[in-house]
Short mmCIF file of C-alpha atoms and ligand atoms in Angstrom, two decimals:
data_model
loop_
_atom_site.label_atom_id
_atom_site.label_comp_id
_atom_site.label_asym_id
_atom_site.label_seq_id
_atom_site.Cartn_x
_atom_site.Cartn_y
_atom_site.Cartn_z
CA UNK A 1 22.20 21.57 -2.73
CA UNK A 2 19.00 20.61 -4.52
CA UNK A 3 17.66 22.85 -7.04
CA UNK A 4 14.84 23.54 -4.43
CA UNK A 5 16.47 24.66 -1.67
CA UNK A 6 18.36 26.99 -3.99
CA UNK A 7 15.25 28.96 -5.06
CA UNK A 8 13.55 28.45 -1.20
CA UNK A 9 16.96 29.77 0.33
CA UNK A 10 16.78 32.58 -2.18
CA UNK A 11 12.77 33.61 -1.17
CA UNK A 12 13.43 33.39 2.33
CA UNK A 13 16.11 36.04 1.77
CA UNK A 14 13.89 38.31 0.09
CA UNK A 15 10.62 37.46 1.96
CA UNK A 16 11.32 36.20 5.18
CA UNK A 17 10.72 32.81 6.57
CA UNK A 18 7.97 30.88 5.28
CA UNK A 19 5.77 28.71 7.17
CA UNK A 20 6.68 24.95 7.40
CA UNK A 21 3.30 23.95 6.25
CA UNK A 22 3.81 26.04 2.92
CA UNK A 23 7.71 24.16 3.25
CA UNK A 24 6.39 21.37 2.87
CA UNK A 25 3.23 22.12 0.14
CA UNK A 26 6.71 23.22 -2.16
CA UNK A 27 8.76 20.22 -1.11
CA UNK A 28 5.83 17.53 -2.03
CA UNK A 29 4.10 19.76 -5.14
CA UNK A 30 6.44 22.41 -6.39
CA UNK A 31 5.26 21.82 -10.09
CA UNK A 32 8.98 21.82 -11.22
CA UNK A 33 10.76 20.69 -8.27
CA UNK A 34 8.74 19.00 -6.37
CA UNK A 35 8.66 15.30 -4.53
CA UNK A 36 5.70 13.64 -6.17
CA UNK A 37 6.08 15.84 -9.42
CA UNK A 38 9.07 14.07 -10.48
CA UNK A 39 10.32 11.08 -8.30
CA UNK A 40 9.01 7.54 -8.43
CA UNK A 41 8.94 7.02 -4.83
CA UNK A 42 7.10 4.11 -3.97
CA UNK A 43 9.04 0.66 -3.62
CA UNK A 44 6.80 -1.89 -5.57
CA UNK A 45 6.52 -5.70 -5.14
CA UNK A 46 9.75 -7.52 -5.88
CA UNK A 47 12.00 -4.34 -5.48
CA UNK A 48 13.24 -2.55 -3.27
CA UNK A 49 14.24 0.57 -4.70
CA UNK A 50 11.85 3.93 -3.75
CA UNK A 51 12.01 5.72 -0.66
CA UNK A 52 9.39 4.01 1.20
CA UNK A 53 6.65 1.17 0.50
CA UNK A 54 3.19 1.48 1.03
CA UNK A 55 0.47 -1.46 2.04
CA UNK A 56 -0.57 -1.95 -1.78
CA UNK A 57 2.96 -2.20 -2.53
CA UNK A 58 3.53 -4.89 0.09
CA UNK A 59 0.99 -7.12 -1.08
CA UNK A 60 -2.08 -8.07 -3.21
CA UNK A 61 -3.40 -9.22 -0.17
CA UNK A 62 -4.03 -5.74 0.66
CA UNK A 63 -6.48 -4.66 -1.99
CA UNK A 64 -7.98 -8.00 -2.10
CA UNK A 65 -9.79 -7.39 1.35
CA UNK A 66 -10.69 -3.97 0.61
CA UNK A 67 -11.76 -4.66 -2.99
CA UNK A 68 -13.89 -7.97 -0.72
CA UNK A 69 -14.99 -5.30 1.67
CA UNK A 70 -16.17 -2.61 -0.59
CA UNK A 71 -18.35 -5.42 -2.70
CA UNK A 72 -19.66 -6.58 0.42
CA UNK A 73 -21.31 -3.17 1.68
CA UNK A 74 -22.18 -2.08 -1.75
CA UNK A 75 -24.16 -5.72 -2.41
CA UNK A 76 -25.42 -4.51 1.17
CA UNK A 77 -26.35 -0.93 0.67
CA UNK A 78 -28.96 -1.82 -2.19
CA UNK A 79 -26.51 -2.13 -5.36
CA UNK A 80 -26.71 1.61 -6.52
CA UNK A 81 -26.59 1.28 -10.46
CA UNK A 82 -24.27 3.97 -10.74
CA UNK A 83 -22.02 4.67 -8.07
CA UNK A 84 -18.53 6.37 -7.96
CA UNK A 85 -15.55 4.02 -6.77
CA UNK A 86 -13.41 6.71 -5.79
CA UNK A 87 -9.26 6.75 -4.49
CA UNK A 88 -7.86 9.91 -3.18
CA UNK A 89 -4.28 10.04 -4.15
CA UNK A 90 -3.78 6.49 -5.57
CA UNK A 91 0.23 6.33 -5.89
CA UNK A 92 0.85 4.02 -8.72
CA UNK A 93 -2.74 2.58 -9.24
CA UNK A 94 -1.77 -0.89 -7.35
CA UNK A 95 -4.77 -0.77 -4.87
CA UNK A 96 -7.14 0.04 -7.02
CA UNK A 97 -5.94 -2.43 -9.70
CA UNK A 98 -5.87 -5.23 -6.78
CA UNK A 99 -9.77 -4.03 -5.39
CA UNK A 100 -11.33 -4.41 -9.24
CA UNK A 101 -9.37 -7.39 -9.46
CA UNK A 102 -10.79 -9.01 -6.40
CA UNK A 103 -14.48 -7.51 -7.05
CA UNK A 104 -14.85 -9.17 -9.83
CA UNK A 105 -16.55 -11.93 -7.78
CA UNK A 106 -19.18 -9.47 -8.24
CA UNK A 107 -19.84 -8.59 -11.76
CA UNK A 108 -22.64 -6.22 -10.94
CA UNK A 109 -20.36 -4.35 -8.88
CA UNK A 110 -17.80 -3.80 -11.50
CA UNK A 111 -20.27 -2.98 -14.18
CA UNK A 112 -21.75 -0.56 -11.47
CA UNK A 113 -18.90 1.10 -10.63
CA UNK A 114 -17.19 4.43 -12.24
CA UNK A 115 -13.65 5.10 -10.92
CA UNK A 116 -12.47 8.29 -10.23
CA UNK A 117 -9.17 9.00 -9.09
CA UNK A 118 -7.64 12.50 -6.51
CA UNK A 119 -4.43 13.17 -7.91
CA UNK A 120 -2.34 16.05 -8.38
CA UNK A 121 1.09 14.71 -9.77
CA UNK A 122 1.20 14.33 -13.12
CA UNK A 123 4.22 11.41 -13.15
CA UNK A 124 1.50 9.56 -11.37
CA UNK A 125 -1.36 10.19 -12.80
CA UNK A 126 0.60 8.58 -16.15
CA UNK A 127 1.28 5.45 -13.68
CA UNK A 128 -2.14 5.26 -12.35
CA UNK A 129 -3.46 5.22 -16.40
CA UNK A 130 -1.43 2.41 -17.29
CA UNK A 131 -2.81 0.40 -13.91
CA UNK A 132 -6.56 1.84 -14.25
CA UNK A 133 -7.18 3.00 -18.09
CA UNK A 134 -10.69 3.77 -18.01
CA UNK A 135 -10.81 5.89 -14.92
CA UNK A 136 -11.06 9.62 -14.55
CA UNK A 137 -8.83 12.10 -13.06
CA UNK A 138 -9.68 15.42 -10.47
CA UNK A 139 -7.54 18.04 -9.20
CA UNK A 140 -9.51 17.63 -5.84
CA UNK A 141 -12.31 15.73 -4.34
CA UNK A 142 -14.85 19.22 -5.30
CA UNK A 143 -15.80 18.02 -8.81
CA UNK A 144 -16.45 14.15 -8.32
CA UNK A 145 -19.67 13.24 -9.78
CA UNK A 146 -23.20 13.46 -7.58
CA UNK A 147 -23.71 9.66 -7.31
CA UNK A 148 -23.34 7.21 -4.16
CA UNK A 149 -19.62 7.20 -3.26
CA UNK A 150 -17.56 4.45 -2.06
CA UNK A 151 -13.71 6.00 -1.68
CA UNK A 152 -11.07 4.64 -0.07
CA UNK A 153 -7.39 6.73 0.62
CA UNK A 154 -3.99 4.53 1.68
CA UNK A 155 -1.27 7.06 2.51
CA UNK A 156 -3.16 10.33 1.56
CA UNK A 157 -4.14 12.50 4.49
CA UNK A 158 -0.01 12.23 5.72
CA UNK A 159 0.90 13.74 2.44
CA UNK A 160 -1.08 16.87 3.09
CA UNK A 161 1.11 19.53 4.47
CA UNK A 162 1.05 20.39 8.30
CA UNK A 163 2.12 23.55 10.35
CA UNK A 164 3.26 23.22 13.79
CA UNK A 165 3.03 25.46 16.45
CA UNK A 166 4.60 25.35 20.05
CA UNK A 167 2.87 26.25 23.21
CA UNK A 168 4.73 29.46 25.20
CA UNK A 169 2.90 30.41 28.37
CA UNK A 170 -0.44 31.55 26.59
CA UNK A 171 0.88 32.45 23.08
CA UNK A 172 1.15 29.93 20.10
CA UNK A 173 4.50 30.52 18.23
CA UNK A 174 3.95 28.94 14.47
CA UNK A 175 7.09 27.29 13.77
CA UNK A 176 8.63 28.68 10.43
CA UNK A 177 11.38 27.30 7.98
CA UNK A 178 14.53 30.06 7.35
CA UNK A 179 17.72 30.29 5.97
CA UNK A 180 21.20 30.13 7.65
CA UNK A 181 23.70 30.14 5.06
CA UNK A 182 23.18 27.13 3.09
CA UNK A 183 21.20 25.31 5.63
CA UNK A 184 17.51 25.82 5.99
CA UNK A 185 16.70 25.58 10.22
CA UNK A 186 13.70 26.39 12.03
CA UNK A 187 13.00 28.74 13.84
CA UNK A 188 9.73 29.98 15.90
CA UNK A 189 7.83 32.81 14.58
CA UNK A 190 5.21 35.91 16.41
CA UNK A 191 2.87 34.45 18.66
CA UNK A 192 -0.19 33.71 16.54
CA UNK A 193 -3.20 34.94 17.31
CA UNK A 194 -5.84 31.87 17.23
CA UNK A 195 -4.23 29.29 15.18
CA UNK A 196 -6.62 26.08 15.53
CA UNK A 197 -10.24 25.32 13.66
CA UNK A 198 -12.98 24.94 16.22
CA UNK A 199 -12.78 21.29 14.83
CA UNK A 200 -9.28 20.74 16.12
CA UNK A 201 -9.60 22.36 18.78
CA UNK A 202 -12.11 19.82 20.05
CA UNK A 203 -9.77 17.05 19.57
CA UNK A 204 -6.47 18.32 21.09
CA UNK A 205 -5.35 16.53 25.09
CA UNK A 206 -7.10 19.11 27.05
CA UNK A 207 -3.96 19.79 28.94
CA UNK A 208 -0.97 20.93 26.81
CA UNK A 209 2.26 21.37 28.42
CA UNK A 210 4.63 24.72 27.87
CA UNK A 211 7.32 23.93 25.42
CA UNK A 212 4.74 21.44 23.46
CA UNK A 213 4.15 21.04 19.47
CA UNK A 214 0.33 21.41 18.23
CA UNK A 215 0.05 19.99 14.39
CA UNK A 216 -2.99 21.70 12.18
CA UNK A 217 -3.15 20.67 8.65
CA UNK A 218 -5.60 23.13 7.19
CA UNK A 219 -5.47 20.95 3.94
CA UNK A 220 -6.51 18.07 5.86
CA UNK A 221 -9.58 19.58 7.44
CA UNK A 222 -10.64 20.91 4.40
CA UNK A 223 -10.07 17.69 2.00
CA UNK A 224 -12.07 15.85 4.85
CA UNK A 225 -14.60 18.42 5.35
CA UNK A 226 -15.41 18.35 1.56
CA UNK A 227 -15.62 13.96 1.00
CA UNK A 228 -18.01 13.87 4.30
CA UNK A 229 -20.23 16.83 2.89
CA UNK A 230 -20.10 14.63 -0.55
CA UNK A 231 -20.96 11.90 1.30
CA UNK A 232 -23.46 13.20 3.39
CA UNK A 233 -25.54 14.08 0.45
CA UNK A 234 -24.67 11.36 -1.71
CA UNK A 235 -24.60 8.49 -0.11
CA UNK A 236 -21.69 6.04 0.43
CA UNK A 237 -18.84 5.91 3.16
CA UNK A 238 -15.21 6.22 2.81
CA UNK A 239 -12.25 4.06 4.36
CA UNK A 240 -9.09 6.12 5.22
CA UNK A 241 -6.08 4.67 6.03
CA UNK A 242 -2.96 6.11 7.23
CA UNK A 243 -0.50 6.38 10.14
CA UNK A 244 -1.73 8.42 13.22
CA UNK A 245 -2.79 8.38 16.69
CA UNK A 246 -6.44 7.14 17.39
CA UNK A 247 -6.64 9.15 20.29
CA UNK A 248 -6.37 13.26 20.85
CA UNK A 249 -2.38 13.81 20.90
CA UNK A 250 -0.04 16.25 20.67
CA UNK A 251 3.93 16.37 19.78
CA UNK A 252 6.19 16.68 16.53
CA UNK A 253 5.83 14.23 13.83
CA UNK A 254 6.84 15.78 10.91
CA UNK A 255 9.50 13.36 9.06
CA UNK A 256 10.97 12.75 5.73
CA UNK A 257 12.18 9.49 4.29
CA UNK A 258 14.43 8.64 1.86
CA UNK A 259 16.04 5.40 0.36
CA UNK A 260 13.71 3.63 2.96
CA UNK A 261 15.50 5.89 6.02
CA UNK A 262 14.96 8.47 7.63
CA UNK A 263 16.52 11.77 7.09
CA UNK A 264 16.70 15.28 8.11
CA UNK A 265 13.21 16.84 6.47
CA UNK A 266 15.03 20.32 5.76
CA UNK A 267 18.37 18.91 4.23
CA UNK A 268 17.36 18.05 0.26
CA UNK A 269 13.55 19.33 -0.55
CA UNK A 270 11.83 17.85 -3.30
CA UNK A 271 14.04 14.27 -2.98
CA UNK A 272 12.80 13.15 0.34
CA UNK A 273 9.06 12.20 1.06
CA UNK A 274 7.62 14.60 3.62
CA UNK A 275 4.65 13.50 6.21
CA UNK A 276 3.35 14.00 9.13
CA UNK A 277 0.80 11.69 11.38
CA UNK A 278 -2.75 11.98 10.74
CA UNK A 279 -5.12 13.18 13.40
CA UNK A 280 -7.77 10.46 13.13
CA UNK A 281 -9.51 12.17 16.00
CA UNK A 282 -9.96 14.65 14.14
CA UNK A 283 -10.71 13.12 10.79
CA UNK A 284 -13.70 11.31 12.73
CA UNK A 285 -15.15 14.39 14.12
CA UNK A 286 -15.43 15.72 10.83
CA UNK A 287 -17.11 13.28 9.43
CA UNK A 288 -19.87 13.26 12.78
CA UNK A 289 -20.13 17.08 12.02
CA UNK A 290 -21.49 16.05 8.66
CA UNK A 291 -24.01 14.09 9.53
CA UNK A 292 -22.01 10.90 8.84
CA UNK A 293 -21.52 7.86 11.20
CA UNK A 294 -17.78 6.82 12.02
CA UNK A 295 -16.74 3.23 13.07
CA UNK A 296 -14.44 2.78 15.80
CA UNK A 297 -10.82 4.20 15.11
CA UNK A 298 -9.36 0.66 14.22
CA UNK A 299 -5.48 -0.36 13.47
CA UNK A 300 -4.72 -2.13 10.04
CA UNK A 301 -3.64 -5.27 11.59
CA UNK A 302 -6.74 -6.14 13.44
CA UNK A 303 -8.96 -4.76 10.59
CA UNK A 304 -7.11 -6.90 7.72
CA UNK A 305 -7.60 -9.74 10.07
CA UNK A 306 -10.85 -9.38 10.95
CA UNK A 307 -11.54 -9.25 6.86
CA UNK A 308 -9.49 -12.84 6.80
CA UNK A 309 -6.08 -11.97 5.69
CA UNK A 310 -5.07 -15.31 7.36
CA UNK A 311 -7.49 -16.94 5.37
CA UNK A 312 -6.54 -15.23 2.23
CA UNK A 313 -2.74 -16.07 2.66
CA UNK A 314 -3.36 -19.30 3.03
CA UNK A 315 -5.11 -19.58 -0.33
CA UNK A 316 -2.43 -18.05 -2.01
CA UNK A 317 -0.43 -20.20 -0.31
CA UNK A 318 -1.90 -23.50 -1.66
CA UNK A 319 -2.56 -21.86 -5.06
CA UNK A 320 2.12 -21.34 -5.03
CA UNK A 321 3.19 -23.25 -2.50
CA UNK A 322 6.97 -22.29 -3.49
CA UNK A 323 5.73 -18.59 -2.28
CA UNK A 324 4.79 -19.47 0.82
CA UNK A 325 7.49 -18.07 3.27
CA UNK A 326 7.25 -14.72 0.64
CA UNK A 327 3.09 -14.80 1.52
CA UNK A 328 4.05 -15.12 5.55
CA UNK A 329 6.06 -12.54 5.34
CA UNK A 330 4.36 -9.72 3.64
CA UNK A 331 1.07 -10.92 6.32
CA UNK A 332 3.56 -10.13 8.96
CA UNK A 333 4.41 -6.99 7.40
CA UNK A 334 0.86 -5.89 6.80
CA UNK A 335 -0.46 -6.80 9.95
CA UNK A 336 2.02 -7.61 12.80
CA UNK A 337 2.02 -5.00 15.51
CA UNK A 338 5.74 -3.98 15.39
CA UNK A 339 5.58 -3.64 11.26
CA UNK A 340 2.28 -1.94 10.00
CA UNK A 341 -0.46 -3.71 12.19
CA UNK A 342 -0.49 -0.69 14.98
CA UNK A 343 0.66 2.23 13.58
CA UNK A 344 -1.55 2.19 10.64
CA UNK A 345 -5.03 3.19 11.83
CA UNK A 346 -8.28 2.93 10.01
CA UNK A 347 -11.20 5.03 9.91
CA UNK A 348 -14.34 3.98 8.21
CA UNK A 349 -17.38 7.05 8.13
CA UNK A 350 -20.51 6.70 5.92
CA UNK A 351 -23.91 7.95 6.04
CA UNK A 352 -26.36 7.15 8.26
CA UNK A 353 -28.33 5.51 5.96
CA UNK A 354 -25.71 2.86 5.43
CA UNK A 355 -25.99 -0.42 6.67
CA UNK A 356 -23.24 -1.63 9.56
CA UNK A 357 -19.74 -1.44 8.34
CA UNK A 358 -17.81 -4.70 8.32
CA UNK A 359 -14.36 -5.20 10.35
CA UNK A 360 -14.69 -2.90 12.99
CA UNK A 361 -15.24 -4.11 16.88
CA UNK A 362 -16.76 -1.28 19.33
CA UNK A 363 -13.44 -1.96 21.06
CA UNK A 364 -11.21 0.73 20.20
CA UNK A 365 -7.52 -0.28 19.61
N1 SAH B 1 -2.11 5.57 -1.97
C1 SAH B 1 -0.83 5.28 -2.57
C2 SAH B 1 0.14 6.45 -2.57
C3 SAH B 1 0.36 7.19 -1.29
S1 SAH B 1 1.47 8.57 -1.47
C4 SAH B 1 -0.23 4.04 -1.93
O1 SAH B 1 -0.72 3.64 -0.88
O2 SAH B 1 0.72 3.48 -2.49
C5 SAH B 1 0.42 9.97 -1.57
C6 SAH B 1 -0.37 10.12 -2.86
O3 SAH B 1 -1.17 11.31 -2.73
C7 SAH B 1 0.45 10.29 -4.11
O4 SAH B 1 -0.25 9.69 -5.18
C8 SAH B 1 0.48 11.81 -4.27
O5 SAH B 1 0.81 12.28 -5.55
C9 SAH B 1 -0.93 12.17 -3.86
N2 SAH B 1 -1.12 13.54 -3.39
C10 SAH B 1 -0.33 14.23 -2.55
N3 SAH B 1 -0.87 15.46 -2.29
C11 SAH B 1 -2.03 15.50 -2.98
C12 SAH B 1 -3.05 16.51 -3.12
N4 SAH B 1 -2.97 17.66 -2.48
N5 SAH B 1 -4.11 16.22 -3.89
C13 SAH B 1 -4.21 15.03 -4.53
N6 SAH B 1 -3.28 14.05 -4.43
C14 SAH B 1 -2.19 14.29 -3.68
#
C-alpha cells in the first residue's frame, strides 16, 4: 500500500468519505506524498521511462510552431516592449526551452519577452530552472505581472482535479472516494443540492440521461476565469492545449496512468498520474464571458499542420537525414488522428483588440 493511501484510508475512517475531486487534489499535490511533488513522470525524448509523454516530450517540432506562432502574433499585435511570455504548469521546461529557441528568428521578441512560469511542484520547478534559468516562478496565475500576456498551457487544465456527480431522477449524487478494508472504492454520496457554476451549466448536452456522470472542476473554472480576466485587461491571448471534447459532453473520464498504461486511479495514490478530460466548451465560454474572443475549438493535428509541421519535418529532415524515419514518426505521433492529432484539442482566446489568430479554420473539428 502506498504511504498515501495509508494516511487517506486512515481520514476516511475518522472523517468520512472525501470527495474525489479533493482525492485527487491529494493524489497529484499532497506536499509529501504527492504525484508531481516527488515523481519524474514525464517520458522525455530518447527514453522511454515516465508514466506518460507529453507533445514537448515527443518532439522539438512541437515548440518550434508554437514558439513560430507566438512571434508571429506578437510581431502582429504591435511588438509590446514588455510583455509577459507566460506557461501554466510547464512540466520539465521542454516547450518553453523549444519556443525561445525557435523565436529567436526574432530578436526583438526575445529581448521583449519576460517568462513567467505556473507551477506548484517543487521537483519541477528545479527542472524547469535548469531548462529556463532566468524565468520567474508563481504559485498561481493571480500575481503575474500587469503587462500584455502571451501564455500558452500543454497538459495543464487535465491536471486540475475534477468531481463527478451522477444524475438520479432529479437529484445529483457527488461521487465520493471511501474505504473498504484496504481498498479505497467509490461510492455515491447525498444528493447535492446545486452542484454546477452557471458557466457549466451552459455548456452541459441539454438532455442528460438517469444513471449519467456530470464532471465540474471548480479549479478549472477558476484558473480560467482568472488568465481571461488578466487578459482582458492586459492584453494578449492564450493557447491551451489539452485532451477534451470540443463539443458539450457528458460521461466519466477520470483515469490514471502509469508506466505508460493505464491503471486503476484508486489502487496506488501519489504513483499514478491522475486526469480527467478538459471541457473546452467550457474553457471557451469563459473566456467570451470576459470579454475575450475564442478561435474555433481546433484538434492538434490540424492546427500543427496548418502552422507547417510537414514543412518543418522536412527541414529537419535534410538538416539529419540519418533521423529521418525518427522525424516521420514523432509527426505521426503529434499529429495523426489515431495518436495525438484528434484527441488533443486546442483553444486559442485573446482580446478583442488582437489581430486574427493564425491556424485556426471557422470549421470546427
Ligand atoms: N506542460 C508540461 C507538463 C504537463 S503535466 C508538458 O506538456 O510536458 C502538468 C503540469 O502542471 C506539471 O508541471 C504540474 O506540476 C503542474 N501543475 C499541476 N497542478 C498544478 C496547479 N494547481 N498549479 C500549477 N501547476 C500545476
Amino acid at each position: 500500500m502506498t504511504p498515501l493511501k495509508k494516511i487517506l484510508i486512515e481520514e476516511i475512517s475518522t472523517n468520512g468519505p472525501m470527495q474525489l475531486a479533493d482525492y485527487m487534489a491529494r493524489a497529484l499535490g499532497d506536499p509529501e506524498h504527492g504525484y508531481y511533488m516527488q515523481r519524474r513522470p514525464f517520458g522525455t525524448r530518447g527514453d522511454d521511462g515516465g508514466d506518460f509523454i507529453t507533445a514537448p516530450e515527443v518532439s522539438q517540432m512541437f515548440g518550434e510552431l508554437i514558439g513560430a506562432w507566438l512571434a508571429d502574433l506578437w510581431h502582429r499585435m504591435g511588438q509590446p516592449q514588455d510583455f509577459c511570455l507566460v506557461e501554466l504548469g510547464p512540466g520539465r521546461g521542454t516547450l518553453m526551452g523549444d519556443i525561445l529557441r525557435a523565436a529567436n528568428v526574432l530578436p526583438d521578441f526575445i529581448k521583449a519577452a519576460q517568462v513567467h512560469f505556473v507551477e506548484t511542484s517543487p521537483t519541477l520547478r528545479a527542472a524547469q530552472k535548469q531548462a529556463v534559468p532566468h524565468a520567474t516562478w508563481h504559485d498561481d496565475v493571480a500575481t503575474l505581472p500587469a503587462a500584455p500576456t502571451l501564455l500558452v498551457a500543454n497538459e495543464f487544465f487535465d491536471a486540475l482535479p475534477v468531481q463527478q456527480y451522477r444524475k438520479q431522477s432529479n437529484d445529483w449524487l457527488p461521487v465520493m472516494v471511501t474505504a473498504d478494508g484496504d481498498d479505497l472504492v467509490l461510492a455515491d454520496g447525498d444528493a447535492a443540492a446545486a452542484p454546477f457554476s452557471d458557466a457549466l451549466a451552459a455548456c452541459l448536452p441539454d438532455t442528460i440521461n438517469d444513471g449519467e456522470i456530470v464532471e465540474s472542476a471548480a479549479a478549472v473554472e477558476s484558473a480560467m476565469q482568472q488568465l481571461a480576466q488578466h487578459i482582458a485587461k492586459y492584453g494578449g491571448a492564450a493557447l491551451l492545449i489539452d485532451y477534451g471534447h470540443a463539443e458539450p459532453a457528458c460521461g466519466d473520464s477520470f483515469q490514471a496512468m502509469r508506466g505508460h498504461g493505464f491503471v486503476d486511479p484508486l489502487a496506488e495514490p501519489g504513483l499514478a498520474d491522475l486526469t480527467a478530460h478538459v471541457n473546452f466548451p467550457l474553457l471557451a465560454h469563459i473566456a467570451e464571458t470576459a470579454g475575450l474572443t475564442a478561435a474555433p475549438i481546433s484538434a492538434q493535428g490540424l492546427f500543427l499542420e496548418a502552422l507547417g509541421l510537414s514543412l518543418r519535418s522536412q527541414q529537419l529532415i535534410q538538416l539529419s537525414p540519418e533521423r529521418e524515419a525518427d522525424i516521420e514518426s514523432e509527426r505521426h505521433r503529434l499529429a495523426a488522428p489515431q495518436e495525438m492529432g484528434s484527441l488533443f484539442k486546442i483553444l486559442a482566446v485573446a482580446h478583442a483588440d488582437m489581430p486574427p489568430l493564425a491556424g485556426f479554420s471557422s470549421e470546427a473539428p
